């Protein structure tokens, strides 16, 4: 009786796999390693003393995926696998459609074929497009995605809704993540972006480790507390536990459910930088630059539905995440490439 975790060697996947193993779940990972390293499996073993079964398979390869479904007795799937770079998606929109939407179609086909009823899907707050108010609830309108990556998440959400309509026995949890940061307390696993990071926290940690000179803050003239962009930063360990909560929810056979996974609290870029400096006693030099295309002033979640219906809420704060991100980065200055 296995949980199939696609993208399980990636950033959020690896933290979730650790949580699953520590809670006695039997785990099989499928990942093509296009954005992660095999070393992650060694690190997972160091933390949990367990090794999940691993298939180096591309989720867009239907035949290879079918072989995995034949070998494993899958009860639930957590579908993390996907490409996630906003800039790359603007350059290669077809690749993002093929990889993200294509792999999800194949998974649904195989779920039907092998009678797997439960699926948890990694969606994103990006599906809310440019919000006209915060905090965002799950009932707020979706659409108006500012990039092809975001559009793939929305397309997959629609696919899942159609599937759930046609398969009344299916239970699907769409989890809309806000901004994941932080790392495992051991410092053994964490976020390992390729090239120069686009996201704020990995950029800050690479400045701290002197791989980058200074942080560029994209805009300080937003109508926010200090003019810089406000986001809902959620510790990756809280995000991981949100997946276990979703699996428990699916066991109640709820049909299709949607939850925001965030903290419900907005933090500005400058607040995050100062929290990092205070937590780690490190100065982060920064330069104020122009606004970044596609950015919104404020984005944070109303998280009351996840708490009400799944009994889940985030327990770590931004300071905890700053400490843990630095613990990971300082012990692994080159990520998994030591
Ligand atoms: P990640 O890149 O670290 O992990 C994704 C994993 O999927 C990688 O290990 C990659 O090798 C694998 N993968 C990609 N395409 C594949 C394919 N066709 N077949 C097999 N494996 C494949 O990313 P992450 O940050 O852990 O994100 C996980 C999921 O959460 C993604 O779907 C992402 O879009 C979504 N998400 C992430 C964020 C974020 O800020 N990190 C926010 C919202 C949603
Ligand atoms: C970005 C993507 C979003 C994606 C998410 C997770 C854009 C427009 N949005 O969200 O679609 O789902 O990442 O991958 O790319 N910032 C700086 N300097 C930096 C980096 C970021 O000032 O070097 C600021 C941004 O302007 C923003 C905040 O930090 O105000 C957070 O940025 P980021 O980590 O990139 O996340 P999002 O913009 O929320």
mmCIF file of C-alpha atoms and ligand atoms in Angstrom:
data_model
loop_
_atom_site.group_PDB
_atom_site.id
_atom_site.type_symbol
_atom_site.label_atom_id
_atom_site.label_comp_id
_atom_site.label_asym_id
_atom_site.label_seq_id
_atom_site.Cartn_x
_atom_site.Cartn_y
_atom_site.Cartn_z
ATOM 1 C CA UNK A 1 0.000 0.000 0.000
ATOM 2 C CA UNK A 2 2.095 2.889 -1.250
ATOM 3 C CA UNK A 3 1.805 6.637 -1.567
ATOM 4 C CA UNK A 4 3.180 7.592 -4.984
ATOM 5 C CA UNK A 5 5.026 10.909 -4.782
ATOM 6 C CA UNK A 6 5.833 12.441 -8.152
ATOM 7 C CA UNK A 7 8.588 15.062 -7.960
ATOM 8 C CA UNK A 8 9.541 13.562 -4.591
ATOM 9 C CA UNK A 9 13.235 14.497 -4.787
ATOM 10 C CA UNK A 10 12.398 18.192 -5.333
ATOM 11 C CA UNK A 11 12.296 20.925 -2.709
ATOM 12 C CA UNK A 12 8.772 20.505 -1.339
ATOM 13 C CA UNK A 13 8.561 16.824 -2.313
ATOM 14 C CA UNK A 14 11.650 15.810 -0.308
ATOM 15 C CA UNK A 15 10.377 17.508 2.857
ATOM 16 C CA UNK A 16 6.992 15.844 2.416
ATOM 17 C CA UNK A 17 8.590 12.432 1.828
ATOM 18 C CA UNK A 18 10.504 12.813 5.116
ATOM 19 C CA UNK A 19 7.271 13.632 6.927
ATOM 20 C CA UNK A 20 5.481 10.692 5.294
ATOM 21 C CA UNK A 21 8.265 8.233 6.188
ATOM 22 C CA UNK A 22 8.431 9.543 9.756
ATOM 23 C CA UNK A 23 4.701 8.919 10.017
ATOM 24 C CA UNK A 24 4.906 5.322 8.858
ATOM 25 C CA UNK A 25 3.732 5.713 5.256
ATOM 26 C CA UNK A 26 5.160 3.471 2.549
ATOM 27 C CA UNK A 27 6.528 5.793 -0.146
ATOM 28 C CA UNK A 28 7.465 5.355 -3.800
ATOM 29 C CA UNK A 29 8.965 8.348 -5.610
ATOM 30 C CA UNK A 30 8.856 9.069 -9.340
ATOM 31 C CA UNK A 31 11.188 11.841 -10.511
ATOM 32 C CA UNK A 32 13.117 12.389 -13.731
ATOM 33 C CA UNK A 33 15.726 14.468 -11.826
ATOM 34 C CA UNK A 34 15.370 17.392 -14.249
ATOM 35 C CA UNK A 35 15.475 19.754 -11.271
ATOM 36 C CA UNK A 36 16.766 17.634 -8.394
ATOM 37 C CA UNK A 37 19.612 15.331 -7.428
ATOM 38 C CA UNK A 38 19.885 11.665 -6.452
ATOM 39 C CA UNK A 39 21.837 12.802 -3.380
ATOM 40 C CA UNK A 40 18.463 13.839 -1.931
ATOM 41 C CA UNK A 41 17.727 10.143 -1.341
ATOM 42 C CA UNK A 42 20.871 9.774 0.806
ATOM 43 C CA UNK A 43 19.863 12.816 2.790
ATOM 44 C CA UNK A 44 16.342 11.439 3.284
ATOM 45 C CA UNK A 45 17.921 8.228 4.593
ATOM 46 C CA UNK A 46 20.150 10.199 6.999
ATOM 47 C CA UNK A 47 17.104 11.929 8.446
ATOM 48 C CA UNK A 48 14.642 9.028 8.573
ATOM 49 C CA UNK A 49 16.814 5.850 8.414
ATOM 50 C CA UNK A 50 14.446 4.793 5.619
ATOM 51 C CA UNK A 51 14.794 4.723 1.855
ATOM 52 C CA UNK A 52 11.727 5.273 -0.291
ATOM 53 C CA UNK A 53 11.543 3.241 -3.499
ATOM 54 C CA UNK A 54 12.742 5.431 -6.340
ATOM 55 C CA UNK A 55 11.883 5.366 -10.053
ATOM 56 C CA UNK A 56 13.805 7.679 -12.351
ATOM 57 C CA UNK A 57 10.913 8.098 -14.734
ATOM 58 C CA UNK A 58 9.468 11.022 -16.658
ATOM 59 C CA UNK A 59 5.792 11.511 -15.785
ATOM 60 C CA UNK A 60 5.078 12.410 -19.409
ATOM 61 C CA UNK A 61 6.161 8.880 -20.424
ATOM 62 C CA UNK A 62 2.880 6.986 -20.211
ATOM 63 C CA UNK A 63 4.327 3.509 -20.717
ATOM 64 C CA UNK A 64 7.055 3.964 -18.104
ATOM 65 C CA UNK A 65 4.484 5.372 -15.671
ATOM 66 C CA UNK A 66 2.205 2.405 -16.332
ATOM 67 C CA UNK A 67 5.058 0.069 -15.328
ATOM 68 C CA UNK A 68 5.348 1.929 -12.012
ATOM 69 C CA UNK A 69 1.604 1.572 -11.426
ATOM 70 C CA UNK A 70 1.902 -2.158 -12.184
ATOM 71 C CA UNK A 71 4.741 -2.627 -9.667
ATOM 72 C CA UNK A 72 3.331 -0.552 -6.827
ATOM 73 C CA UNK A 73 0.068 -0.984 -4.935
ATOM 74 C CA UNK A 74 -0.784 2.695 -5.000
ATOM 75 C CA UNK A 75 -3.543 4.021 -2.767
ATOM 76 C CA UNK A 76 -2.803 7.753 -2.967
ATOM 77 C CA UNK A 77 -0.776 10.061 -5.193
ATOM 78 C CA UNK A 78 0.866 13.364 -4.322
ATOM 79 C CA UNK A 79 1.669 15.100 -7.587
ATOM 80 C CA UNK A 80 4.535 17.581 -7.166
ATOM 81 C CA UNK A 81 6.305 16.912 -10.468
ATOM 82 C CA UNK A 82 6.320 19.974 -12.663
ATOM 83 C CA UNK A 83 8.449 22.751 -14.062
ATOM 84 C CA UNK A 84 8.130 25.923 -12.009
ATOM 85 C CA UNK A 85 10.298 28.702 -13.409
ATOM 86 C CA UNK A 86 8.154 31.683 -14.380
ATOM 87 C CA UNK A 87 10.827 33.176 -16.689
ATOM 88 C CA UNK A 88 11.488 29.851 -18.438
ATOM 89 C CA UNK A 89 7.754 29.357 -18.972
ATOM 90 C CA UNK A 90 7.545 32.673 -20.835
ATOM 91 C CA UNK A 91 10.353 31.450 -23.121
ATOM 92 C CA UNK A 92 9.041 27.886 -23.573
ATOM 93 C CA UNK A 93 5.264 27.908 -23.021
ATOM 94 C CA UNK A 94 4.706 24.668 -25.010
ATOM 95 C CA UNK A 95 7.252 22.820 -22.875
ATOM 96 C CA UNK A 96 5.382 23.923 -19.745
ATOM 97 C CA UNK A 97 2.051 22.768 -21.186
ATOM 98 C CA UNK A 98 3.540 19.440 -22.299
ATOM 99 C CA UNK A 99 5.366 18.741 -19.051
ATOM 100 C CA UNK A 100 2.925 20.039 -16.443
ATOM 101 C CA UNK A 101 -0.479 19.534 -18.067
ATOM 102 C CA UNK A 102 0.638 16.484 -20.076
ATOM 103 C CA UNK A 103 1.950 14.619 -17.022
ATOM 104 C CA UNK A 104 -1.242 15.381 -15.102
ATOM 105 C CA UNK A 105 -3.407 13.969 -17.921
ATOM 106 C CA UNK A 106 -1.364 10.762 -17.894
ATOM 107 C CA UNK A 107 -1.653 10.462 -14.125
ATOM 108 C CA UNK A 108 -5.440 10.816 -14.305
ATOM 109 C CA UNK A 109 -5.612 8.198 -17.053
ATOM 110 C CA UNK A 110 -3.572 5.769 -14.947
ATOM 111 C CA UNK A 111 -5.533 6.545 -11.790
ATOM 112 C CA UNK A 112 -8.647 5.521 -13.661
ATOM 113 C CA UNK A 113 -6.999 2.422 -15.160
ATOM 114 C CA UNK A 114 -5.575 1.202 -11.818
ATOM 115 C CA UNK A 115 -8.505 2.331 -9.674
ATOM 116 C CA UNK A 116 -6.478 4.787 -7.566
ATOM 117 C CA UNK A 117 -8.967 7.103 -5.906
ATOM 118 C CA UNK A 118 -6.978 9.740 -4.040
ATOM 119 C CA UNK A 119 -4.825 12.544 -5.428
ATOM 120 C CA UNK A 120 -3.194 15.592 -3.846
ATOM 121 C CA UNK A 121 -2.109 18.242 -6.337
ATOM 122 C CA UNK A 122 0.467 21.060 -5.929
ATOM 123 C CA UNK A 123 -1.249 24.179 -7.136
ATOM 124 C CA UNK A 124 -0.211 27.740 -6.461
ATOM 125 C CA UNK A 125 -1.525 31.097 -5.332
ATOM 126 C CA UNK A 126 -0.565 32.199 -8.832
ATOM 127 C CA UNK A 127 -3.980 30.884 -10.017
ATOM 128 C CA UNK A 128 -5.601 33.942 -8.379
ATOM 129 C CA UNK A 129 -3.912 36.141 -11.015
ATOM 130 C CA UNK A 130 -3.753 39.778 -9.972
ATOM 131 C CA UNK A 131 -5.943 39.879 -6.859
ATOM 132 C CA UNK A 132 -8.040 42.964 -6.165
ATOM 133 C CA UNK A 133 -8.097 42.264 -2.429
ATOM 134 C CA UNK A 134 -6.351 40.256 0.273
ATOM 135 C CA UNK A 135 -6.549 37.898 2.094
ATOM 136 C CA UNK A 136 -7.505 35.470 -0.650
ATOM 137 C CA UNK A 137 -10.093 32.794 0.031
ATOM 138 C CA UNK A 138 -10.550 29.626 -1.998
ATOM 139 C CA UNK A 139 -13.805 31.090 -3.341
ATOM 140 C CA UNK A 140 -12.106 34.118 -4.859
ATOM 141 C CA UNK A 141 -12.023 34.156 -8.662
ATOM 142 C CA UNK A 142 -9.154 32.412 -10.439
ATOM 143 C CA UNK A 143 -7.731 33.297 -13.848
ATOM 144 C CA UNK A 144 -5.855 36.152 -15.451
ATOM 145 C CA UNK A 145 -2.557 34.323 -14.852
ATOM 146 C CA UNK A 146 0.379 36.580 -15.602
ATOM 147 C CA UNK A 147 2.583 33.816 -17.093
ATOM 148 C CA UNK A 148 2.379 30.400 -18.828
ATOM 149 C CA UNK A 149 3.555 28.571 -15.677
ATOM 150 C CA UNK A 150 0.587 29.936 -13.744
ATOM 151 C CA UNK A 151 -1.697 29.025 -16.625
ATOM 152 C CA UNK A 152 -0.577 25.367 -16.435
ATOM 153 C CA UNK A 153 -1.611 25.266 -12.757
ATOM 154 C CA UNK A 154 -5.017 26.674 -13.645
ATOM 155 C CA UNK A 155 -5.430 24.273 -16.591
ATOM 156 C CA UNK A 156 -4.615 21.325 -14.313
ATOM 157 C CA UNK A 157 -7.105 22.541 -11.700
ATOM 158 C CA UNK A 158 -9.810 22.519 -14.426
ATOM 159 C CA UNK A 159 -8.747 19.035 -15.563
ATOM 160 C CA UNK A 160 -9.048 17.788 -11.988
ATOM 161 C CA UNK A 161 -12.480 19.377 -11.562
ATOM 162 C CA UNK A 162 -13.686 17.682 -14.777
ATOM 163 C CA UNK A 163 -12.237 14.358 -13.649
ATOM 164 C CA UNK A 164 -13.931 14.612 -10.241
ATOM 165 C CA UNK A 165 -17.232 15.429 -11.974
ATOM 166 C CA UNK A 166 -16.970 12.307 -14.109
ATOM 167 C CA UNK A 167 -15.585 10.000 -11.390
ATOM 168 C CA UNK A 168 -17.706 10.392 -8.296
ATOM 169 C CA UNK A 169 -15.497 7.940 -6.397
ATOM 170 C CA UNK A 170 -12.411 10.150 -6.827
ATOM 171 C CA UNK A 171 -11.078 12.277 -3.961
ATOM 172 C CA UNK A 172 -8.850 15.152 -4.978
ATOM 173 C CA UNK A 173 -7.196 17.839 -2.858
ATOM 174 C CA UNK A 174 -5.992 20.898 -4.730
ATOM 175 C CA UNK A 175 -3.490 22.685 -2.478
ATOM 176 C CA UNK A 176 -2.713 26.282 -3.409
ATOM 177 C CA UNK A 177 0.684 27.072 -1.926
ATOM 178 C CA UNK A 178 1.653 30.623 -1.123
ATOM 179 C CA UNK A 179 5.434 31.293 -0.822
ATOM 180 C CA UNK A 180 7.372 28.277 0.482
ATOM 181 C CA UNK A 181 10.651 29.036 2.285
ATOM 182 C CA UNK A 182 12.799 27.385 4.965
ATOM 183 C CA UNK A 183 14.382 23.961 5.147
ATOM 184 C CA UNK A 184 14.485 20.838 7.289
ATOM 185 C CA UNK A 185 15.820 21.461 10.811
ATOM 186 C CA UNK A 186 18.692 19.017 10.188
ATOM 187 C CA UNK A 187 20.115 21.259 7.441
ATOM 188 C CA UNK A 188 20.355 18.115 5.276
ATOM 189 C CA UNK A 189 17.661 19.003 2.743
ATOM 190 C CA UNK A 190 16.559 22.369 1.399
ATOM 191 C CA UNK A 191 15.951 24.438 -1.699
ATOM 192 C CA UNK A 192 18.665 24.036 -4.345
ATOM 193 C CA UNK A 193 17.821 26.264 -7.306
ATOM 194 C CA UNK A 194 19.861 25.963 -10.495
ATOM 195 C CA UNK A 195 21.581 29.193 -11.599
ATOM 196 C CA UNK A 196 20.709 32.587 -10.189
ATOM 197 C CA UNK A 197 17.576 32.310 -8.062
ATOM 198 C CA UNK A 198 14.442 34.231 -9.024
ATOM 199 C CA UNK A 199 12.741 33.820 -5.683
ATOM 200 C CA UNK A 200 13.490 36.006 -2.711
ATOM 201 C CA UNK A 201 14.687 33.619 0.014
ATOM 202 C CA UNK A 202 17.241 31.635 -2.047
ATOM 203 C CA UNK A 203 18.549 34.956 -3.368
ATOM 204 C CA UNK A 204 18.970 36.258 0.191
ATOM 205 C CA UNK A 205 20.770 33.093 1.356
ATOM 206 C CA UNK A 206 23.127 33.248 -1.639
ATOM 207 C CA UNK A 207 23.970 36.866 -0.757
ATOM 208 C CA UNK A 208 24.590 35.709 2.823
ATOM 209 C CA UNK A 209 26.949 32.971 1.613
ATOM 210 C CA UNK A 210 28.736 35.548 -0.642
ATOM 211 C CA UNK A 211 27.771 33.852 -3.911
ATOM 212 C CA UNK A 212 25.907 37.041 -4.862
ATOM 213 C CA UNK A 213 26.936 40.611 -3.990
ATOM 214 C CA UNK A 214 23.664 42.148 -2.949
ATOM 215 C CA UNK A 215 19.923 41.701 -3.118
ATOM 216 C CA UNK A 216 17.942 43.728 -5.653
ATOM 217 C CA UNK A 217 14.641 44.719 -4.111
ATOM 218 C CA UNK A 218 12.113 44.964 -6.915
ATOM 219 C CA UNK A 219 10.291 48.189 -6.093
ATOM 220 C CA UNK A 220 9.740 50.214 -2.919
ATOM 221 C CA UNK A 221 6.793 52.279 -4.107
ATOM 222 C CA UNK A 222 3.949 49.789 -3.628
ATOM 223 C CA UNK A 223 1.032 50.797 -1.417
ATOM 224 C CA UNK A 224 2.279 48.518 1.388
ATOM 225 C CA UNK A 225 3.644 49.001 4.911
ATOM 226 C CA UNK A 226 7.128 50.030 3.668
ATOM 227 C CA UNK A 227 6.623 50.201 -0.102
ATOM 228 C CA UNK A 228 8.030 46.720 -0.825
ATOM 229 C CA UNK A 229 5.975 43.718 -1.983
ATOM 230 C CA UNK A 230 4.081 41.710 0.626
ATOM 231 C CA UNK A 231 3.789 37.902 0.465
ATOM 232 C CA UNK A 232 2.669 35.006 2.633
ATOM 233 C CA UNK A 233 5.864 33.049 3.390
ATOM 234 C CA UNK A 234 5.155 29.536 4.632
ATOM 235 C CA UNK A 235 7.759 27.218 6.143
ATOM 236 C CA UNK A 236 8.289 24.154 3.952
ATOM 237 C CA UNK A 237 7.842 21.917 7.027
ATOM 238 C CA UNK A 238 4.354 23.370 7.516
ATOM 239 C CA UNK A 239 3.681 22.833 3.832
ATOM 240 C CA UNK A 240 4.791 19.204 4.172
ATOM 241 C CA UNK A 241 2.462 18.622 7.118
ATOM 242 C CA UNK A 242 -0.337 20.173 5.033
ATOM 243 C CA UNK A 243 0.020 17.228 2.628
ATOM 244 C CA UNK A 244 -0.371 14.713 5.422
ATOM 245 C CA UNK A 245 -3.446 16.604 6.590
ATOM 246 C CA UNK A 246 -4.780 16.466 3.016
ATOM 247 C CA UNK A 247 -4.244 12.673 2.852
ATOM 248 C CA UNK A 248 -6.198 12.284 6.091
ATOM 249 C CA UNK A 249 -8.935 14.503 4.654
ATOM 250 C CA UNK A 250 -9.112 12.388 1.480
ATOM 251 C CA UNK A 251 -9.644 9.272 3.578
ATOM 252 C CA UNK A 252 -13.007 10.834 4.572
ATOM 253 C CA UNK A 253 -13.989 10.641 0.855
ATOM 254 C CA UNK A 254 -14.782 14.350 0.398
ATOM 255 C CA UNK A 255 -14.716 14.402 -3.424
ATOM 256 C CA UNK A 256 -12.811 17.451 -4.703
ATOM 257 C CA UNK A 257 -11.567 19.940 -2.121
ATOM 258 C CA UNK A 258 -9.419 23.075 -2.436
ATOM 259 C CA UNK A 259 -7.252 24.601 0.285
ATOM 260 C CA UNK A 260 -4.910 27.555 0.528
ATOM 261 C CA UNK A 261 -1.693 26.624 2.316
ATOM 262 C CA UNK A 262 -0.197 29.768 3.794
ATOM 263 C CA UNK A 263 0.176 31.427 7.187
ATOM 264 C CA UNK A 264 -2.462 34.111 6.711
ATOM 265 C CA UNK A 265 0.167 36.747 7.480
ATOM 266 C CA UNK A 266 1.755 39.127 4.994
ATOM 267 C CA UNK A 267 5.469 39.989 5.232
ATOM 268 C CA UNK A 268 7.173 42.665 3.137
ATOM 269 C CA UNK A 269 10.507 42.155 1.373
ATOM 270 C CA UNK A 270 12.217 44.513 3.824
ATOM 271 C CA UNK A 271 10.602 42.770 6.798
ATOM 272 C CA UNK A 272 11.864 39.439 5.523
ATOM 273 C CA UNK A 273 15.369 40.800 4.987
ATOM 274 C CA UNK A 274 15.426 42.256 8.503
ATOM 275 C CA UNK A 275 14.051 39.028 9.986
ATOM 276 C CA UNK A 276 16.854 37.115 8.243
ATOM 277 C CA UNK A 277 19.469 39.578 9.523
ATOM 278 C CA UNK A 278 18.168 39.358 13.084
ATOM 279 C CA UNK A 279 17.742 35.569 13.133
ATOM 280 C CA UNK A 280 21.222 34.908 11.773
ATOM 281 C CA UNK A 281 23.205 37.971 12.792
ATOM 282 C CA UNK A 282 24.199 38.627 9.180
ATOM 283 C CA UNK A 283 23.865 41.860 7.182
ATOM 284 C CA UNK A 284 22.212 41.580 3.770
ATOM 285 C CA UNK A 285 23.292 44.443 1.498
ATOM 286 C CA UNK A 286 20.510 45.506 -0.861
ATOM 287 C CA UNK A 287 19.785 47.946 -3.671
ATOM 288 C CA UNK A 288 16.307 49.212 -4.503
ATOM 289 C CA UNK A 289 15.518 48.505 -8.156
ATOM 290 C CA UNK A 290 12.493 48.991 -10.406
ATOM 291 C CA UNK A 291 9.318 46.936 -10.042
ATOM 292 C CA UNK A 292 9.465 43.445 -11.582
ATOM 293 C CA UNK A 293 6.994 42.703 -14.393
ATOM 294 C CA UNK A 294 4.015 40.662 -13.255
ATOM 295 C CA UNK A 295 4.503 41.385 -9.518
ATOM 296 C CA UNK A 296 1.568 42.352 -7.324
ATOM 297 C CA UNK A 297 1.767 44.626 -4.280
ATOM 298 C CA UNK A 298 0.264 42.219 -1.772
ATOM 299 C CA UNK A 299 -0.639 38.562 -1.752
ATOM 300 C CA UNK A 300 -1.566 36.540 1.305
ATOM 301 C CA UNK A 301 -3.977 33.794 2.181
ATOM 302 C CA UNK A 302 -7.087 33.400 4.218
ATOM 303 C CA UNK A 303 -6.197 30.051 5.769
ATOM 304 C CA UNK A 304 -9.320 29.496 7.848
ATOM 305 C CA UNK A 305 -10.757 26.811 5.540
ATOM 306 C CA UNK A 306 -7.718 24.510 5.905
ATOM 307 C CA UNK A 307 -7.868 24.866 9.673
ATOM 308 C CA UNK A 308 -11.628 24.344 9.851
ATOM 309 C CA UNK A 309 -11.817 21.362 7.508
ATOM 310 C CA UNK A 310 -8.403 19.674 7.869
ATOM 311 C CA UNK A 311 -7.387 20.782 11.357
ATOM 312 C CA UNK A 312 -4.159 22.099 9.833
ATOM 313 C CA UNK A 313 -2.395 25.373 10.377
ATOM 314 C CA UNK A 314 1.137 26.672 10.028
ATOM 315 C CA UNK A 315 3.139 26.616 13.257
ATOM 316 C CA UNK A 316 6.449 28.172 12.159
ATOM 317 C CA UNK A 317 7.018 31.884 11.611
ATOM 318 C CA UNK A 318 9.237 33.808 9.214
ATOM 319 C CA UNK A 319 12.105 33.991 11.748
ATOM 320 C CA UNK A 320 12.098 30.183 12.098
ATOM 321 C CA UNK A 321 12.197 29.856 8.309
ATOM 322 C CA UNK A 322 15.059 32.390 8.029
ATOM 323 C CA UNK A 323 17.086 30.423 10.566
ATOM 324 C CA UNK A 324 16.386 27.113 8.838
ATOM 325 C CA UNK A 325 17.073 28.430 5.318
ATOM 326 C CA UNK A 326 20.429 29.734 6.513
ATOM 327 C CA UNK A 327 21.247 26.507 8.363
ATOM 328 C CA UNK A 328 20.701 24.618 5.091
ATOM 329 C CA UNK A 329 22.549 27.110 2.847
ATOM 330 C CA UNK A 330 25.521 27.643 5.195
ATOM 331 C CA UNK A 331 26.086 23.887 5.522
ATOM 332 C CA UNK A 332 25.532 23.338 1.775
ATOM 333 C CA UNK A 333 26.860 26.471 0.042
ATOM 334 C CA UNK A 334 26.656 24.693 -3.325
ATOM 335 C CA UNK A 335 23.414 22.888 -2.556
ATOM 336 C CA UNK A 336 23.616 19.128 -3.153
ATOM 337 C CA UNK A 337 26.743 19.551 -5.316
ATOM 338 C CA UNK A 338 29.252 19.366 -2.438
HETATM 339 P P1 LIG B 1 11.150 21.375 -7.568
HETATM 340 O O1 LIG B 1 11.569 21.754 -8.943
HETATM 341 O O2 LIG B 1 12.162 21.427 -6.494
HETATM 342 O O3 LIG B 1 10.490 19.925 -7.580
HETATM 343 C C1 LIG B 1 9.789 19.419 -8.695
HETATM 344 C C2 LIG B 1 10.347 18.049 -9.001
HETATM 345 O O4 LIG B 1 9.642 17.508 -10.117
HETATM 346 C C3 LIG B 1 11.830 18.072 -9.375
HETATM 347 O O5 LIG B 1 12.507 17.110 -8.586
HETATM 348 C C4 LIG B 1 11.860 17.687 -10.857
HETATM 349 O O6 LIG B 1 13.008 16.952 -11.192
HETATM 350 C C5 LIG B 1 10.579 16.880 -10.980
HETATM 351 N N1 LIG B 1 9.951 16.868 -12.304
HETATM 352 C C6 LIG B 1 9.623 17.915 -13.101
HETATM 353 N N2 LIG B 1 9.053 17.488 -14.242
HETATM 354 C C7 LIG B 1 9.003 16.135 -14.162
HETATM 355 C C8 LIG B 1 8.529 15.112 -15.025
HETATM 356 N N3 LIG B 1 7.985 15.381 -16.214
HETATM 357 N N4 LIG B 1 8.642 13.828 -14.614
HETATM 358 C C9 LIG B 1 9.204 13.513 -13.445
HETATM 359 N N5 LIG B 1 9.679 14.426 -12.586
HETATM 360 C C10 LIG B 1 9.572 15.729 -12.944
HETATM 361 O O7 LIG B 1 9.894 22.299 -7.193
HETATM 362 P P2 LIG B 1 9.158 22.501 -5.807
HETATM 363 O O8 LIG B 1 9.428 23.885 -5.348
HETATM 364 O O9 LIG B 1 9.422 21.374 -4.903
HETATM 365 O O10 LIG B 1 7.652 22.476 -6.302
HETATM 366 C C11 LIG B 1 6.878 21.294 -6.294
HETATM 367 C C12 LIG B 1 5.530 21.587 -6.906
HETATM 368 O O11 LIG B 1 4.910 22.660 -6.196
HETATM 369 C C13 LIG B 1 5.611 22.051 -8.372
HETATM 370 O O12 LIG B 1 4.520 21.496 -9.065
HETATM 371 C C14 LIG B 1 5.469 23.554 -8.269
HETATM 372 O O13 LIG B 1 4.914 24.105 -9.437
HETATM 373 C C15 LIG B 1 4.519 23.694 -7.087
HETATM 374 N N6 LIG B 1 4.647 24.988 -6.411
HETATM 375 C C16 LIG B 1 5.869 25.407 -5.982
HETATM 376 C C17 LIG B 1 5.992 26.668 -5.390
HETATM 377 C C18 LIG B 1 7.333 27.165 -4.926
HETATM 378 O O14 LIG B 1 7.469 28.370 -4.708
HETATM 379 N N7 LIG B 1 8.344 26.332 -4.727
HETATM 380 C C19 LIG B 1 4.857 27.474 -5.219
HETATM 381 C C20 LIG B 1 3.616 27.000 -5.644
HETATM 382 C C21 LIG B 1 3.519 25.739 -6.252
HETATM 383 C C1 LIG B 2 6.955 34.069 -7.855
HETATM 384 C C2 LIG B 2 6.209 33.999 -9.164
HETATM 385 C C3 LIG B 2 5.002 33.078 -8.964
HETATM 386 C C4 LIG B 2 5.462 31.704 -8.492
HETATM 387 C C5 LIG B 2 6.285 31.850 -7.207
HETATM 388 C C6 LIG B 2 6.874 30.546 -6.746
HETATM 389 C C7 LIG B 2 6.590 36.060 -10.432
HETATM 390 C C8 LIG B 2 5.992 37.345 -10.887
HETATM 391 N N1 LIG B 2 5.811 35.335 -9.582
HETATM 392 O O1 LIG B 2 6.083 34.566 -6.853
HETATM 393 O O2 LIG B 2 4.294 32.947 -10.186
HETATM 394 O O3 LIG B 2 4.341 30.873 -8.203
HETATM 395 O O4 LIG B 2 7.367 32.780 -7.442
HETATM 396 O O5 LIG B 2 7.874 30.087 -7.628
HETATM 397 O O6 LIG B 2 7.703 35.704 -10.787
HETATM 398 N N2 LIG B 2 11.878 39.994 -4.739
HETATM 399 C C9 LIG B 2 12.861 40.947 -4.711
HETATM 400 N N3 LIG B 2 14.107 40.597 -5.177
HETATM 401 C C10 LIG B 2 14.387 39.343 -5.642
HETATM 402 C C11 LIG B 2 13.376 38.387 -5.667
HETATM 403 C C12 LIG B 2 12.119 38.741 -5.212
HETATM 404 O O7 LIG B 2 12.648 42.076 -4.294
HETATM 405 O O8 LIG B 2 15.538 39.106 -6.056
HETATM 406 C C13 LIG B 2 10.540 40.356 -4.218
HETATM 407 C C14 LIG B 2 9.433 40.275 -5.269
HETATM 408 O O9 LIG B 2 9.308 41.478 -5.960
HETATM 409 C C15 LIG B 2 8.224 39.925 -4.377
HETATM 410 C C16 LIG B 2 8.828 39.105 -3.221
HETATM 411 O O10 LIG B 2 10.216 39.409 -3.215
HETATM 412 O O11 LIG B 2 7.681 41.117 -3.827
HETATM 413 C C17 LIG B 2 8.673 37.607 -3.407
HETATM 414 O O12 LIG B 2 9.150 37.238 -4.704
HETATM 415 P P1 LIG B 2 9.283 35.693 -5.156
HETATM 416 O O13 LIG B 2 10.015 34.938 -4.117
HETATM 417 O O14 LIG B 2 9.829 35.704 -6.531
HETATM 418 O O15 LIG B 2 7.785 35.161 -5.130
HETATM 419 P P2 LIG B 2 6.471 35.718 -5.886
HETATM 420 O O16 LIG B 2 6.740 36.945 -6.650
HETATM 421 O O17 LIG B 2 5.394 35.807 -4.869
#
